[in-house]
Amino acid sequence: LEKHLNLSAKKKESHLQEADTQIDREHQNFYEASLEYVFKIQEVQEKKKFEFVEPLLSFLQGLFTFYHEGYELAQEFAPYKQQLQFNLQNTRNNFESTRQEVERLMQRMKSANQDYRPPSQWTMEGYLYVQEKRPLGFTWIKHYCTYDKGSKTFTMSVSEMKSSGKMNGLVTSSPEMFKLKSCIRRKTDSIDKRFCFDIEVVERHGIITLQAFSEANRKLWLEAMDGKEP
């Protein structure tokens, strides 16, 4: 993904379209594989409810058939066996209906032709790359950002991977909080990065340049922030 984001906006349009197509295809393949994995896990968990008990019930039924000495015990077991059969049938029926519902949901999610954004307390949230000035030029740092449209509050926290010591894994710093003044889409020919937009905040002078992960993702941020065209 970072290699895709680092493509120069000055490359040929055909090359950029090919790169976009490839990342969309890889994203779709990963998305479908994830859905298949969740579907299989759910299927295994549901099958556990009856696939163990059914063979045990069959064994007991065979035992009572071949041994007349167990007749009285079988008579005592009959009400429990009938109730168990009834419960097993209900469990199997529930499994089939749940399985069909999950399959339909999976197909709907596969066919959805838009970025999915789950319900949240924020108008918009997600990862963005933030351009930061350094002594020898600029660098792009990954942040986790949120925006609340009602209060125009924008926050961003540096996210980085730690591979040693006590802090192992994804580490997020304390968030910086700003009040949004304006948001403008960045012209493609004005920067050597794709999917960029600029924001102005009350707490800082100048602009903050942000890079989204895709054109669709940038549109969601611009829509949430009432972004303008340059």
mmCIF file with all atom_site columns, C-alpha atoms in Angstrom:
data_model
loop_
_atom_site.group_PDB
_atom_site.id
_atom_site.type_symbol
_atom_site.label_atom_id
_atom_site.label_alt_id
_atom_site.label_comp_id
_atom_site.label_asym_id
_atom_site.label_entity_id
_atom_site.label_seq_id
_atom_site.pdbx_PDB_ins_code
_atom_site.Cartn_x
_atom_site.Cartn_y
_atom_site.Cartn_z
_atom_site.occupancy
_atom_site.B_iso_or_equiv
_atom_site.pdbx_formal_charge
_atom_site.auth_seq_id
_atom_site.auth_comp_id
_atom_site.auth_asym_id
_atom_site.auth_atom_id
_atom_site.pdbx_PDB_model_num
ATOM 1   C CA . LEU A 1 1   ? 0.000   0.000   0.000   1.00 0.00 ? 1   LEU A CA 1
ATOM 2   C CA . GLU A 1 2   ? 2.826   2.433   0.865   1.00 0.00 ? 2   GLU A CA 1
ATOM 3   C CA . LYS A 1 3   ? 4.504   1.666   -2.460  1.00 0.00 ? 3   LYS A CA 1
ATOM 4   C CA . HIS A 1 4   ? 1.213   2.506   -4.165  1.00 0.00 ? 4   HIS A CA 1
ATOM 5   C CA . LEU A 1 5   ? 0.847   5.754   -2.213  1.00 0.00 ? 5   LEU A CA 1
ATOM 6   C CA . ASN A 1 6   ? 4.416   6.776   -3.066  1.00 0.00 ? 6   ASN A CA 1
ATOM 7   C CA . LEU A 1 7   ? 3.760   6.690   -6.813  1.00 0.00 ? 7   LEU A CA 1
ATOM 8   C CA . SER A 1 8   ? 4.474   10.069  -8.316  1.00 0.00 ? 8   SER A CA 1
ATOM 9   C CA . ALA A 1 9   ? 1.429   11.974  -9.477  1.00 0.00 ? 9   ALA A CA 1
ATOM 10  C CA . LYS A 1 10  ? 3.498   13.020  -12.513 1.00 0.00 ? 10  LYS A CA 1
ATOM 11  C CA . LYS A 1 11  ? 3.641   9.499   -13.926 1.00 0.00 ? 11  LYS A CA 1
ATOM 12  C CA . LYS A 1 12  ? 1.582   8.598   -16.985 1.00 0.00 ? 12  LYS A CA 1
ATOM 13  C CA . GLU A 1 13  ? -2.154  8.357   -16.364 1.00 0.00 ? 13  GLU A CA 1
ATOM 14  C CA . SER A 1 14  ? -2.193  4.811   -17.779 1.00 0.00 ? 14  SER A CA 1
ATOM 15  C CA . HIS A 1 15  ? 0.464   3.751   -15.270 1.00 0.00 ? 15  HIS A CA 1
ATOM 16  C CA . LEU A 1 16  ? -1.489  5.307   -12.391 1.00 0.00 ? 16  LEU A CA 1
ATOM 17  C CA . GLN A 1 17  ? -4.731  3.684   -13.530 1.00 0.00 ? 17  GLN A CA 1
ATOM 18  C CA . GLU A 1 18  ? -2.988  0.310   -13.748 1.00 0.00 ? 18  GLU A CA 1
ATOM 19  C CA . ALA A 1 19  ? -1.606  0.781   -10.222 1.00 0.00 ? 19  ALA A CA 1
ATOM 20  C CA . ASP A 1 20  ? -5.061  1.766   -8.943  1.00 0.00 ? 20  ASP A CA 1
ATOM 21  C CA . THR A 1 21  ? -6.598  -1.282  -10.596 1.00 0.00 ? 21  THR A CA 1
ATOM 22  C CA . GLN A 1 22  ? -3.984  -3.570  -9.048  1.00 0.00 ? 22  GLN A CA 1
ATOM 23  C CA . ILE A 1 23  ? -4.435  -2.204  -5.514  1.00 0.00 ? 23  ILE A CA 1
ATOM 24  C CA . ASP A 1 24  ? -8.232  -2.406  -5.881  1.00 0.00 ? 24  ASP A CA 1
ATOM 25  C CA . ARG A 1 25  ? -7.921  -6.019  -7.006  1.00 0.00 ? 25  ARG A CA 1
ATOM 26  C CA . GLU A 1 26  ? -5.614  -6.904  -4.098  1.00 0.00 ? 26  GLU A CA 1
ATOM 27  C CA . HIS A 1 27  ? -7.943  -5.117  -1.676  1.00 0.00 ? 27  HIS A CA 1
ATOM 28  C CA . GLN A 1 28  ? -10.933 -7.039  -3.061  1.00 0.00 ? 28  GLN A CA 1
ATOM 29  C CA . ASN A 1 29  ? -9.080  -10.378 -2.857  1.00 0.00 ? 29  ASN A CA 1
ATOM 30  C CA . PHE A 1 30  ? -8.091  -9.698  0.755   1.00 0.00 ? 30  PHE A CA 1
ATOM 31  C CA . TYR A 1 31  ? -11.630 -8.590  1.575   1.00 0.00 ? 31  TYR A CA 1
ATOM 32  C CA . GLU A 1 32  ? -13.154 -11.735 0.068   1.00 0.00 ? 32  GLU A CA 1
ATOM 33  C CA . ALA A 1 33  ? -10.600 -14.010 1.759   1.00 0.00 ? 33  ALA A CA 1
ATOM 34  C CA . SER A 1 34  ? -11.403 -12.378 5.118   1.00 0.00 ? 34  SER A CA 1
ATOM 35  C CA . LEU A 1 35  ? -15.121 -12.922 4.584   1.00 0.00 ? 35  LEU A CA 1
ATOM 36  C CA . GLU A 1 36  ? -14.542 -16.562 3.641   1.00 0.00 ? 36  GLU A CA 1
ATOM 37  C CA . TYR A 1 37  ? -12.427 -17.059 6.782   1.00 0.00 ? 37  TYR A CA 1
ATOM 38  C CA . VAL A 1 38  ? -15.086 -15.579 9.074   1.00 0.00 ? 38  VAL A CA 1
ATOM 39  C CA . PHE A 1 39  ? -17.747 -17.651 7.307   1.00 0.00 ? 39  PHE A CA 1
ATOM 40  C CA . LYS A 1 40  ? -15.782 -20.900 7.834   1.00 0.00 ? 40  LYS A CA 1
ATOM 41  C CA . ILE A 1 41  ? -15.101 -20.100 11.501  1.00 0.00 ? 41  ILE A CA 1
ATOM 42  C CA . GLN A 1 42  ? -18.805 -19.442 12.064  1.00 0.00 ? 42  GLN A CA 1
ATOM 43  C CA . GLU A 1 43  ? -19.684 -22.687 10.267  1.00 0.00 ? 43  GLU A CA 1
ATOM 44  C CA . VAL A 1 44  ? -17.288 -24.764 12.396  1.00 0.00 ? 44  VAL A CA 1
ATOM 45  C CA . GLN A 1 45  ? -18.565 -23.215 15.633  1.00 0.00 ? 45  GLN A CA 1
ATOM 46  C CA . GLU A 1 46  ? -22.195 -23.933 14.724  1.00 0.00 ? 46  GLU A CA 1
ATOM 47  C CA . LYS A 1 47  ? -21.485 -27.528 13.631  1.00 0.00 ? 47  LYS A CA 1
ATOM 48  C CA . LYS A 1 48  ? -19.875 -28.279 16.990  1.00 0.00 ? 48  LYS A CA 1
ATOM 49  C CA . LYS A 1 49  ? -23.314 -27.983 18.544  1.00 0.00 ? 49  LYS A CA 1
ATOM 50  C CA . PHE A 1 50  ? -24.632 -31.148 16.901  1.00 0.00 ? 50  PHE A CA 1
ATOM 51  C CA . GLU A 1 51  ? -21.848 -33.101 15.164  1.00 0.00 ? 51  GLU A CA 1
ATOM 52  C CA . PHE A 1 52  ? -20.484 -34.439 18.480  1.00 0.00 ? 52  PHE A CA 1
ATOM 53  C CA . VAL A 1 53  ? -23.817 -35.276 20.096  1.00 0.00 ? 53  VAL A CA 1
ATOM 54  C CA . GLU A 1 54  ? -25.404 -36.993 17.076  1.00 0.00 ? 54  GLU A CA 1
ATOM 55  C CA . PRO A 1 55  ? -22.838 -39.885 16.916  1.00 0.00 ? 55  PRO A CA 1
ATOM 56  C CA . LEU A 1 56  ? -23.150 -40.313 20.690  1.00 0.00 ? 56  LEU A CA 1
ATOM 57  C CA . LEU A 1 57  ? -26.917 -40.547 20.398  1.00 0.00 ? 57  LEU A CA 1
ATOM 58  C CA . SER A 1 58  ? -26.591 -43.122 17.595  1.00 0.00 ? 58  SER A CA 1
ATOM 59  C CA . PHE A 1 59  ? -24.246 -45.204 19.759  1.00 0.00 ? 59  PHE A CA 1
ATOM 60  C CA . LEU A 1 60  ? -26.710 -45.205 22.645  1.00 0.00 ? 60  LEU A CA 1
ATOM 61  C CA . GLN A 1 61  ? -29.571 -46.172 20.368  1.00 0.00 ? 61  GLN A CA 1
ATOM 62  C CA . GLY A 1 62  ? -27.530 -49.122 19.038  1.00 0.00 ? 62  GLY A CA 1
ATOM 63  C CA . LEU A 1 63  ? -26.618 -50.153 22.570  1.00 0.00 ? 63  LEU A CA 1
ATOM 64  C CA . PHE A 1 64  ? -30.245 -50.299 23.632  1.00 0.00 ? 64  PHE A CA 1
ATOM 65  C CA . THR A 1 65  ? -31.214 -52.218 20.498  1.00 0.00 ? 65  THR A CA 1
ATOM 66  C CA . PHE A 1 66  ? -28.728 -55.065 20.980  1.00 0.00 ? 66  PHE A CA 1
ATOM 67  C CA . TYR A 1 67  ? -28.914 -55.482 24.759  1.00 0.00 ? 67  TYR A CA 1
ATOM 68  C CA . HIS A 1 68  ? -32.311 -56.371 26.179  1.00 0.00 ? 68  HIS A CA 1
ATOM 69  C CA . GLU A 1 69  ? -30.924 -56.026 29.678  1.00 0.00 ? 69  GLU A CA 1
ATOM 70  C CA . GLY A 1 70  ? -30.951 -52.313 29.118  1.00 0.00 ? 70  GLY A CA 1
ATOM 71  C CA . TYR A 1 71  ? -34.676 -52.242 28.410  1.00 0.00 ? 71  TYR A CA 1
ATOM 72  C CA . GLU A 1 72  ? -35.622 -50.597 31.689  1.00 0.00 ? 72  GLU A CA 1
ATOM 73  C CA . LEU A 1 73  ? -32.792 -48.113 31.353  1.00 0.00 ? 73  LEU A CA 1
ATOM 74  C CA . ALA A 1 74  ? -33.905 -47.386 27.800  1.00 0.00 ? 74  ALA A CA 1
ATOM 75  C CA . GLN A 1 75  ? -37.417 -46.697 29.054  1.00 0.00 ? 75  GLN A CA 1
ATOM 76  C CA . GLU A 1 76  ? -36.034 -44.209 31.541  1.00 0.00 ? 76  GLU A CA 1
ATOM 77  C CA . PHE A 1 77  ? -33.870 -42.645 28.863  1.00 0.00 ? 77  PHE A CA 1
ATOM 78  C CA . ALA A 1 78  ? -36.683 -42.342 26.289  1.00 0.00 ? 78  ALA A CA 1
ATOM 79  C CA . PRO A 1 79  ? -38.065 -38.937 27.403  1.00 0.00 ? 79  PRO A CA 1
ATOM 80  C CA . TYR A 1 80  ? -34.563 -37.463 27.549  1.00 0.00 ? 80  TYR A CA 1
ATOM 81  C CA . LYS A 1 81  ? -33.741 -38.982 24.142  1.00 0.00 ? 81  LYS A CA 1
ATOM 82  C CA . GLN A 1 82  ? -36.862 -37.491 22.582  1.00 0.00 ? 82  GLN A CA 1
ATOM 83  C CA . GLN A 1 83  ? -36.100 -34.094 24.068  1.00 0.00 ? 83  GLN A CA 1
ATOM 84  C CA . LEU A 1 84  ? -32.509 -34.369 22.893  1.00 0.00 ? 84  LEU A CA 1
ATOM 85  C CA . GLN A 1 85  ? -33.655 -35.259 19.365  1.00 0.00 ? 85  GLN A CA 1
ATOM 86  C CA . PHE A 1 86  ? -35.991 -32.281 19.383  1.00 0.00 ? 86  PHE A CA 1
ATOM 87  C CA . ASN A 1 87  ? -33.217 -29.941 20.558  1.00 0.00 ? 87  ASN A CA 1
ATOM 88  C CA . LEU A 1 88  ? -30.804 -31.320 17.972  1.00 0.00 ? 88  LEU A CA 1
ATOM 89  C CA . GLN A 1 89  ? -33.291 -30.783 15.172  1.00 0.00 ? 89  GLN A CA 1
ATOM 90  C CA . ASN A 1 90  ? -33.867 -27.207 16.290  1.00 0.00 ? 90  ASN A CA 1
ATOM 91  C CA . THR A 1 91  ? -30.114 -26.630 16.464  1.00 0.00 ? 91  THR A CA 1
ATOM 92  C CA . ARG A 1 92  ? -29.637 -28.024 12.957  1.00 0.00 ? 92  ARG A CA 1
ATOM 93  C CA . ASN A 1 93  ? -32.491 -25.891 11.612  1.00 0.00 ? 93  ASN A CA 1
ATOM 94  C CA . ASN A 1 94  ? -31.014 -22.810 13.264  1.00 0.00 ? 94  ASN A CA 1
ATOM 95  C CA . PHE A 1 95  ? -27.628 -23.639 11.770  1.00 0.00 ? 95  PHE A CA 1
ATOM 96  C CA . GLU A 1 96  ? -29.052 -23.900 8.253   1.00 0.00 ? 96  GLU A CA 1
ATOM 97  C CA . SER A 1 97  ? -30.996 -20.647 8.510   1.00 0.00 ? 97  SER A CA 1
ATOM 98  C CA . THR A 1 98  ? -28.032 -18.821 10.057  1.00 0.00 ? 98  THR A CA 1
ATOM 99  C CA . ARG A 1 99  ? -25.688 -20.216 7.413   1.00 0.00 ? 99  ARG A CA 1
ATOM 100 C CA . GLN A 1 100 ? -27.966 -19.022 4.606   1.00 0.00 ? 100 GLN A CA 1
ATOM 101 C CA . GLU A 1 101 ? -28.273 -15.593 6.216   1.00 0.00 ? 101 GLU A CA 1
ATOM 102 C CA . VAL A 1 102 ? -24.490 -15.292 6.567   1.00 0.00 ? 102 VAL A CA 1
ATOM 103 C CA . GLU A 1 103 ? -24.025 -16.345 2.929   1.00 0.00 ? 103 GLU A CA 1
ATOM 104 C CA . ARG A 1 104 ? -26.509 -13.696 1.754   1.00 0.00 ? 104 ARG A CA 1
ATOM 105 C CA . LEU A 1 105 ? -24.812 -11.045 3.874   1.00 0.00 ? 105 LEU A CA 1
ATOM 106 C CA . MET A 1 106 ? -21.408 -12.061 2.527   1.00 0.00 ? 106 MET A CA 1
ATOM 107 C CA . GLN A 1 107 ? -22.651 -11.795 -1.065  1.00 0.00 ? 107 GLN A CA 1
ATOM 108 C CA . ARG A 1 108 ? -24.145 -8.340  -0.393  1.00 0.00 ? 108 ARG A CA 1
ATOM 109 C CA . MET A 1 109 ? -20.881 -7.152  1.136   1.00 0.00 ? 109 MET A CA 1
ATOM 110 C CA . LYS A 1 110 ? -18.877 -8.542  -1.782  1.00 0.00 ? 110 LYS A CA 1
ATOM 111 C CA . SER A 1 111 ? -21.076 -6.740  -4.299  1.00 0.00 ? 111 SER A CA 1
ATOM 112 C CA . ALA A 1 112 ? -21.022 -3.396  -2.459  1.00 0.00 ? 112 ALA A CA 1
ATOM 113 C CA . ASN A 1 113 ? -19.121 -0.981  -4.702  1.00 0.00 ? 113 ASN A CA 1
ATOM 114 C CA . GLN A 1 114 ? -18.075 1.527   -2.073  1.00 0.00 ? 114 GLN A CA 1
ATOM 115 C CA . ASP A 1 115 ? -15.813 1.914   0.938   1.00 0.00 ? 115 ASP A CA 1
ATOM 116 C CA . TYR A 1 116 ? -17.497 0.680   4.096   1.00 0.00 ? 116 TYR A CA 1
ATOM 117 C CA . ARG A 1 117 ? -17.388 2.973   7.104   1.00 0.00 ? 117 ARG A CA 1
ATOM 118 C CA . PRO A 1 118 ? -18.836 1.459   10.319  1.00 0.00 ? 118 PRO A CA 1
ATOM 119 C CA . PRO A 1 119 ? -20.963 3.509   12.743  1.00 0.00 ? 119 PRO A CA 1
ATOM 120 C CA . SER A 1 120 ? -18.842 5.698   15.007  1.00 0.00 ? 120 SER A CA 1
ATOM 121 C CA . GLN A 1 121 ? -19.009 8.603   17.419  1.00 0.00 ? 121 GLN A CA 1
ATOM 122 C CA . TRP A 1 122 ? -16.913 10.523  14.866  1.00 0.00 ? 122 TRP A CA 1
ATOM 123 C CA . THR A 1 123 ? -18.081 11.968  11.566  1.00 0.00 ? 123 THR A CA 1
ATOM 124 C CA . MET A 1 124 ? -14.933 10.486  10.005  1.00 0.00 ? 124 MET A CA 1
ATOM 125 C CA . GLU A 1 125 ? -11.940 8.555   11.299  1.00 0.00 ? 125 GLU A CA 1
ATOM 126 C CA . GLY A 1 126 ? -9.041  6.519   9.961   1.00 0.00 ? 126 GLY A CA 1
ATOM 127 C CA . TYR A 1 127 ? -5.359  6.592   9.056   1.00 0.00 ? 127 TYR A CA 1
ATOM 128 C CA . LEU A 1 128 ? -3.806  9.484   7.114   1.00 0.00 ? 128 LEU A CA 1
ATOM 129 C CA . TYR A 1 129 ? -0.241  10.410  6.234   1.00 0.00 ? 129 TYR A CA 1
ATOM 130 C CA . VAL A 1 130 ? 0.732   13.868  7.510   1.00 0.00 ? 130 VAL A CA 1
ATOM 131 C CA . GLN A 1 131 ? 3.459   15.910  5.804   1.00 0.00 ? 131 GLN A CA 1
ATOM 132 C CA . GLU A 1 132 ? 5.999   17.144  8.365   1.00 0.00 ? 132 GLU A CA 1
ATOM 133 C CA . LYS A 1 133 ? 8.918   19.474  7.765   1.00 0.00 ? 133 LYS A CA 1
ATOM 134 C CA . ARG A 1 134 ? 12.435  18.254  8.512   1.00 0.00 ? 134 ARG A CA 1
ATOM 135 C CA . PRO A 1 135 ? 15.828  20.020  8.289   1.00 0.00 ? 135 PRO A CA 1
ATOM 136 C CA . LEU A 1 136 ? 16.552  18.301  4.962   1.00 0.00 ? 136 LEU A CA 1
ATOM 137 C CA . GLY A 1 137 ? 13.071  18.523  3.478   1.00 0.00 ? 137 GLY A CA 1
ATOM 138 C CA . PHE A 1 138 ? 9.737   16.865  4.203   1.00 0.00 ? 138 PHE A CA 1
ATOM 139 C CA . THR A 1 139 ? 8.676   13.455  5.479   1.00 0.00 ? 139 THR A CA 1
ATOM 140 C CA . TRP A 1 140 ? 5.310   11.700  5.695   1.00 0.00 ? 140 TRP A CA 1
ATOM 141 C CA . ILE A 1 141 ? 4.254   10.279  9.061   1.00 0.00 ? 141 ILE A CA 1
ATOM 142 C CA . LYS A 1 142 ? 1.318   7.911   9.542   1.00 0.00 ? 142 LYS A CA 1
ATOM 143 C CA . HIS A 1 143 ? -1.330  9.208   11.974  1.00 0.00 ? 143 HIS A CA 1
ATOM 144 C CA . TYR A 1 144 ? -4.687  7.983   13.220  1.00 0.00 ? 144 TYR A CA 1
ATOM 145 C CA . CYS A 1 145 ? -7.115  10.875  12.724  1.00 0.00 ? 145 CYS A CA 1
ATOM 146 C CA . THR A 1 146 ? -10.680 11.686  13.776  1.00 0.00 ? 146 THR A CA 1
ATOM 147 C CA . TYR A 1 147 ? -13.061 14.507  12.899  1.00 0.00 ? 147 TYR A CA 1
ATOM 148 C CA . ASP A 1 148 ? -16.289 15.656  14.544  1.00 0.00 ? 148 ASP A CA 1
ATOM 149 C CA . LYS A 1 149 ? -18.328 17.838  12.201  1.00 0.00 ? 149 LYS A CA 1
ATOM 150 C CA . GLY A 1 150 ? -20.530 19.346  14.899  1.00 0.00 ? 150 GLY A CA 1
ATOM 151 C CA . SER A 1 151 ? -17.645 20.850  16.867  1.00 0.00 ? 151 SER A CA 1
ATOM 152 C CA . LYS A 1 152 ? -15.211 20.967  13.904  1.00 0.00 ? 152 LYS A CA 1
ATOM 153 C CA . THR A 1 153 ? -12.692 19.124  16.097  1.00 0.00 ? 153 THR A CA 1
ATOM 154 C CA . PHE A 1 154 ? -9.857  17.340  14.292  1.00 0.00 ? 154 PHE A CA 1
ATOM 155 C CA . THR A 1 155 ? -7.428  15.066  16.163  1.00 0.00 ? 155 THR A CA 1
ATOM 156 C CA . MET A 1 156 ? -4.374  13.151  15.010  1.00 0.00 ? 156 MET A CA 1
ATOM 157 C CA . SER A 1 157 ? -2.119  10.676  16.811  1.00 0.00 ? 157 SER A CA 1
ATOM 158 C CA . VAL A 1 158 ? 1.204   9.352   15.527  1.00 0.00 ? 158 VAL A CA 1
ATOM 159 C CA . SER A 1 159 ? 1.057   5.589   14.866  1.00 0.00 ? 159 SER A CA 1
ATOM 160 C CA . GLU A 1 160 ? 4.255   3.571   14.649  1.00 0.00 ? 160 GLU A CA 1
ATOM 161 C CA . MET A 1 161 ? 5.365   -0.046  14.979  1.00 0.00 ? 161 MET A CA 1
ATOM 162 C CA . LYS A 1 162 ? 7.608   -1.087  17.891  1.00 0.00 ? 162 LYS A CA 1
ATOM 163 C CA . SER A 1 163 ? 9.408   -4.405  17.392  1.00 0.00 ? 163 SER A CA 1
ATOM 164 C CA . SER A 1 164 ? 11.449  -4.666  20.583  1.00 0.00 ? 164 SER A CA 1
ATOM 165 C CA . GLY A 1 165 ? 11.343  -3.922  24.292  1.00 0.00 ? 165 GLY A CA 1
ATOM 166 C CA . LYS A 1 166 ? 8.213   -3.699  26.388  1.00 0.00 ? 166 LYS A CA 1
ATOM 167 C CA . MET A 1 167 ? 6.312   -1.722  23.743  1.00 0.00 ? 167 MET A CA 1
ATOM 168 C CA . ASN A 1 168 ? 5.834   -4.373  21.045  1.00 0.00 ? 168 ASN A CA 1
ATOM 169 C CA . GLY A 1 169 ? 3.324   -3.793  18.225  1.00 0.00 ? 169 GLY A CA 1
ATOM 170 C CA . LEU A 1 170 ? 1.351   -0.734  17.132  1.00 0.00 ? 170 LEU A CA 1
ATOM 171 C CA . VAL A 1 171 ? 1.918   2.265   19.402  1.00 0.00 ? 171 VAL A CA 1
ATOM 172 C CA . THR A 1 172 ? -0.245  5.399   19.197  1.00 0.00 ? 172 THR A CA 1
ATOM 173 C CA . SER A 1 173 ? 0.810   8.682   20.803  1.00 0.00 ? 173 SER A CA 1
ATOM 174 C CA . SER A 1 174 ? -1.469  11.052  22.687  1.00 0.00 ? 174 SER A CA 1
ATOM 175 C CA . PRO A 1 175 ? -3.724  12.852  20.189  1.00 0.00 ? 175 PRO A CA 1
ATOM 176 C CA . GLU A 1 176 ? -3.228  16.461  19.130  1.00 0.00 ? 176 GLU A CA 1
ATOM 177 C CA . MET A 1 177 ? -6.516  18.347  18.995  1.00 0.00 ? 177 MET A CA 1
ATOM 178 C CA . PHE A 1 178 ? -7.353  21.180  16.588  1.00 0.00 ? 178 PHE A CA 1
ATOM 179 C CA . LYS A 1 179 ? -10.338 23.260  15.521  1.00 0.00 ? 179 LYS A CA 1
ATOM 180 C CA . LEU A 1 180 ? -10.813 23.144  11.743  1.00 0.00 ? 180 LEU A CA 1
ATOM 181 C CA . LYS A 1 181 ? -10.957 26.399  9.779   1.00 0.00 ? 181 LYS A CA 1
ATOM 182 C CA . SER A 1 182 ? -10.981 25.123  6.188   1.00 0.00 ? 182 SER A CA 1
ATOM 183 C CA . CYS A 1 183 ? -10.321 22.101  3.980   1.00 0.00 ? 183 CYS A CA 1
ATOM 184 C CA . ILE A 1 184 ? -9.235  22.204  0.314   1.00 0.00 ? 184 ILE A CA 1
ATOM 185 C CA . ARG A 1 185 ? -8.426  19.405  -2.112  1.00 0.00 ? 185 ARG A CA 1
ATOM 186 C CA . ARG A 1 186 ? -4.802  19.544  -3.251  1.00 0.00 ? 186 ARG A CA 1
ATOM 187 C CA . LYS A 1 187 ? -4.186  19.977  -6.991  1.00 0.00 ? 187 LYS A CA 1
ATOM 188 C CA . THR A 1 188 ? -2.538  16.913  -8.527  1.00 0.00 ? 188 THR A CA 1
ATOM 189 C CA . ASP A 1 189 ? 0.192   18.931  -10.251 1.00 0.00 ? 189 ASP A CA 1
ATOM 190 C CA . SER A 1 190 ? 1.083   20.869  -7.094  1.00 0.00 ? 190 SER A CA 1
ATOM 191 C CA . ILE A 1 191 ? 2.596   17.968  -5.141  1.00 0.00 ? 191 ILE A CA 1
ATOM 192 C CA . ASP A 1 192 ? 4.459   14.750  -5.916  1.00 0.00 ? 192 ASP A CA 1
ATOM 193 C CA . LYS A 1 193 ? 1.955   12.641  -3.950  1.00 0.00 ? 193 LYS A CA 1
ATOM 194 C CA . ARG A 1 194 ? -1.510  11.347  -4.736  1.00 0.00 ? 194 ARG A CA 1
ATOM 195 C CA . PHE A 1 195 ? -4.814  11.693  -2.825  1.00 0.00 ? 195 PHE A CA 1
ATOM 196 C CA . CYS A 1 196 ? -3.700  14.806  -0.881  1.00 0.00 ? 196 CYS A CA 1
ATOM 197 C CA . PHE A 1 197 ? -5.707  17.627  0.707   1.00 0.00 ? 197 PHE A CA 1
ATOM 198 C CA . ASP A 1 198 ? -4.879  20.649  2.870   1.00 0.00 ? 198 ASP A CA 1
ATOM 199 C CA . ILE A 1 199 ? -6.501  21.825  6.085   1.00 0.00 ? 199 ILE A CA 1
ATOM 200 C CA . GLU A 1 200 ? -6.164  25.007  8.136   1.00 0.00 ? 200 GLU A CA 1
ATOM 201 C CA . VAL A 1 201 ? -6.636  24.938  11.905  1.00 0.00 ? 201 VAL A CA 1
ATOM 202 C CA . VAL A 1 202 ? -6.953  27.621  14.542  1.00 0.00 ? 202 VAL A CA 1
ATOM 203 C CA . GLU A 1 203 ? -4.025  26.378  16.618  1.00 0.00 ? 203 GLU A CA 1
ATOM 204 C CA . ARG A 1 204 ? -1.376  26.431  13.848  1.00 0.00 ? 204 ARG A CA 1
ATOM 205 C CA . HIS A 1 205 ? -0.169  28.908  11.275  1.00 0.00 ? 205 HIS A CA 1
ATOM 206 C CA . GLY A 1 206 ? -0.071  27.733  7.678   1.00 0.00 ? 206 GLY A CA 1
ATOM 207 C CA . ILE A 1 207 ? -1.577  24.587  6.227   1.00 0.00 ? 207 ILE A CA 1
ATOM 208 C CA . ILE A 1 208 ? -1.386  20.922  7.185   1.00 0.00 ? 208 ILE A CA 1
ATOM 209 C CA . THR A 1 209 ? -1.075  18.622  4.174   1.00 0.00 ? 209 THR A CA 1
ATOM 210 C CA . LEU A 1 210 ? -2.666  15.177  4.510   1.00 0.00 ? 210 LEU A CA 1
ATOM 211 C CA . GLN A 1 211 ? -2.587  12.112  2.248   1.00 0.00 ? 211 GLN A CA 1
ATOM 212 C CA . ALA A 1 212 ? -5.488  9.645   2.136   1.00 0.00 ? 212 ALA A CA 1
ATOM 213 C CA . PHE A 1 213 ? -5.131  5.980   1.180   1.00 0.00 ? 213 PHE A CA 1
ATOM 214 C CA . SER A 1 214 ? -7.216  6.247   -2.009  1.00 0.00 ? 214 SER A CA 1
ATOM 215 C CA . GLU A 1 215 ? -9.311  8.668   -4.041  1.00 0.00 ? 215 GLU A CA 1
ATOM 216 C CA . ALA A 1 216 ? -12.510 7.264   -2.509  1.00 0.00 ? 216 ALA A CA 1
ATOM 217 C CA . ASN A 1 217 ? -11.058 7.705   0.983   1.00 0.00 ? 217 ASN A CA 1
ATOM 218 C CA . ARG A 1 218 ? -10.062 11.306  0.209   1.00 0.00 ? 218 ARG A CA 1
ATOM 219 C CA . LYS A 1 219 ? -13.623 12.042  -0.983  1.00 0.00 ? 219 LYS A CA 1
ATOM 220 C CA . LEU A 1 220 ? -15.002 10.778  2.337   1.00 0.00 ? 220 LEU A CA 1
ATOM 221 C CA . TRP A 1 221 ? -12.682 13.099  4.291   1.00 0.00 ? 221 TRP A CA 1
ATOM 222 C CA . LEU A 1 222 ? -13.493 16.075  2.040   1.00 0.00 ? 222 LEU A CA 1
ATOM 223 C CA . GLU A 1 223 ? -17.212 15.418  2.380   1.00 0.00 ? 223 GLU A CA 1
ATOM 224 C CA . ALA A 1 224 ? -16.972 15.172  6.177   1.00 0.00 ? 224 ALA A CA 1
ATOM 225 C CA . MET A 1 225 ? -14.942 18.414  6.413   1.00 0.00 ? 225 MET A CA 1
ATOM 226 C CA . ASP A 1 226 ? -17.001 20.338  3.829   1.00 0.00 ? 226 ASP A CA 1
ATOM 227 C CA . GLY A 1 227 ? -13.893 20.425  1.658   1.00 0.00 ? 227 GLY A CA 1
ATOM 228 C CA . LYS A 1 228 ? -13.627 22.804  -1.289  1.00 0.00 ? 228 LYS A CA 1
ATOM 229 C CA . GLU A 1 229 ? -12.098 22.454  -4.723  1.00 0.00 ? 229 GLU A CA 1
ATOM 230 C CA . PRO A 1 230 ? -8.888  24.438  -5.368  1.00 0.00 ? 230 PRO A CA 1
#
